[in-house]
Short mmCIF file of C-alpha atoms in Angstrom, two decimals:
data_model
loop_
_atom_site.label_atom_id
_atom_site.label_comp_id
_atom_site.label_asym_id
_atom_site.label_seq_id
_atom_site.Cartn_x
_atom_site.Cartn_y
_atom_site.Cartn_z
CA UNK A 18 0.00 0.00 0.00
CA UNK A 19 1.27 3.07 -0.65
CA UNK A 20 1.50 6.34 1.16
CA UNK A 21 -0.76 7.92 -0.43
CA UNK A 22 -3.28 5.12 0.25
CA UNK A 23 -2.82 5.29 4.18
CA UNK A 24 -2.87 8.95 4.21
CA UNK A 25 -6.52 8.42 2.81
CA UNK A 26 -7.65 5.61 5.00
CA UNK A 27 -5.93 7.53 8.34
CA UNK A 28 -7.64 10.62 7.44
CA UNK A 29 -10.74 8.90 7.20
CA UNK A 30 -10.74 6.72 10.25
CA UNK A 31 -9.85 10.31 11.95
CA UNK A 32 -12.84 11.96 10.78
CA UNK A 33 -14.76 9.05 11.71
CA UNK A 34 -13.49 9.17 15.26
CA UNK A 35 -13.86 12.35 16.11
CA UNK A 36 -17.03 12.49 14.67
CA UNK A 37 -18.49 9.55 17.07
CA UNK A 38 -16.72 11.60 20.09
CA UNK A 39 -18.05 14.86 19.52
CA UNK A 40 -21.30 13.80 19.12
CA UNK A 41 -20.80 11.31 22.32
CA UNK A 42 -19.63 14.10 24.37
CA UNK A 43 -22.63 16.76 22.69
CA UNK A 44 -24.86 14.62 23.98
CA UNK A 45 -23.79 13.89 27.08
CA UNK A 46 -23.41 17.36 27.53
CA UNK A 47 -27.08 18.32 26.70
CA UNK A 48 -29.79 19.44 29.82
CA UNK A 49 -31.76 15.55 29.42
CA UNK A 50 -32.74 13.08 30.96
CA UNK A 51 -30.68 10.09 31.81
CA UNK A 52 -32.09 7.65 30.27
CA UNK A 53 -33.21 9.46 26.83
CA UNK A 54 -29.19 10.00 26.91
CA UNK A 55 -28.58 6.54 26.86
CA UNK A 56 -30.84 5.88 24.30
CA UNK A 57 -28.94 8.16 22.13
CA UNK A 58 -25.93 6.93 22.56
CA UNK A 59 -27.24 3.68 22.22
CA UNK A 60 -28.32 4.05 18.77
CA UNK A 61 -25.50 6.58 17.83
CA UNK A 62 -22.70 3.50 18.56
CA UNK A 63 -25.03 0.90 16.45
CA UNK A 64 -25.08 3.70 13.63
CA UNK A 65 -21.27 4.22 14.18
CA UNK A 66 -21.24 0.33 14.31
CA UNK A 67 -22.00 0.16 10.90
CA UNK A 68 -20.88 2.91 9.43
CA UNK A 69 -17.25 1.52 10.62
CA UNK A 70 -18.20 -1.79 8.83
CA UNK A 71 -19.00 -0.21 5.36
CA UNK A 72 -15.93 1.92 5.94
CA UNK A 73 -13.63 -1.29 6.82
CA UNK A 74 -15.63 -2.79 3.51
CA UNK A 75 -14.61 -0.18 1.18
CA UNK A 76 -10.94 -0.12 2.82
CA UNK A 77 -10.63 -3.91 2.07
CA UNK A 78 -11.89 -3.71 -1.55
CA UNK A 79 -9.75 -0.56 -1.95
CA UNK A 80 -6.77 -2.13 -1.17
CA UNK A 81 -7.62 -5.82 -3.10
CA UNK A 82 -7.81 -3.69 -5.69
CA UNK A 83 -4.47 -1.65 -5.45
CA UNK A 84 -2.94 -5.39 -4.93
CA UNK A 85 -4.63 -6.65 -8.49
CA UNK A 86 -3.44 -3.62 -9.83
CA UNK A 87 0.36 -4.05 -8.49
CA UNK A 88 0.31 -7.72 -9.77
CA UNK A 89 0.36 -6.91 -13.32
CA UNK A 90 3.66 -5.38 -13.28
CA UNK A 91 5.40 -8.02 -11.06
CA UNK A 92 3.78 -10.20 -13.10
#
């Protein structure tokens, strides 16, 4: 993988991160209730969840790709 590559997948992880902890911490800093607050969160991390998987989806096929790619001229 190049570096070009992992500058793309670190920058996106990032932005994925601190997405998932500002929001965490927006919310837990709002005037609510308890237990509306946890239901947030709840179904902010099973959104996150599977945003991540997509994400880690797309990363694999990106990079089985760049790997095809690289084998014709080895090959």
């Amino acid at each position: 993988m190049d570096n070009d590559t992992r500058y793309v997948l670190l920058a996106g992880l990032s932005l994925m991160v601190g997405v998932v902890l500002g929001t965490g911490l927006g919310l837990l800093m709002a005037p609510q209730s308890g237990s509306r607050t946890r239901r947030q969160l709840k179904n902010m991390m099973e959104d996150a969840s599977e945003r991540a998987g997509e994400f880690a989806d797309d990363a694999k096929e990106a990079v089985t790709g760049i790997v095809e790619r690289s084998k014709k001229f080895v090959v």
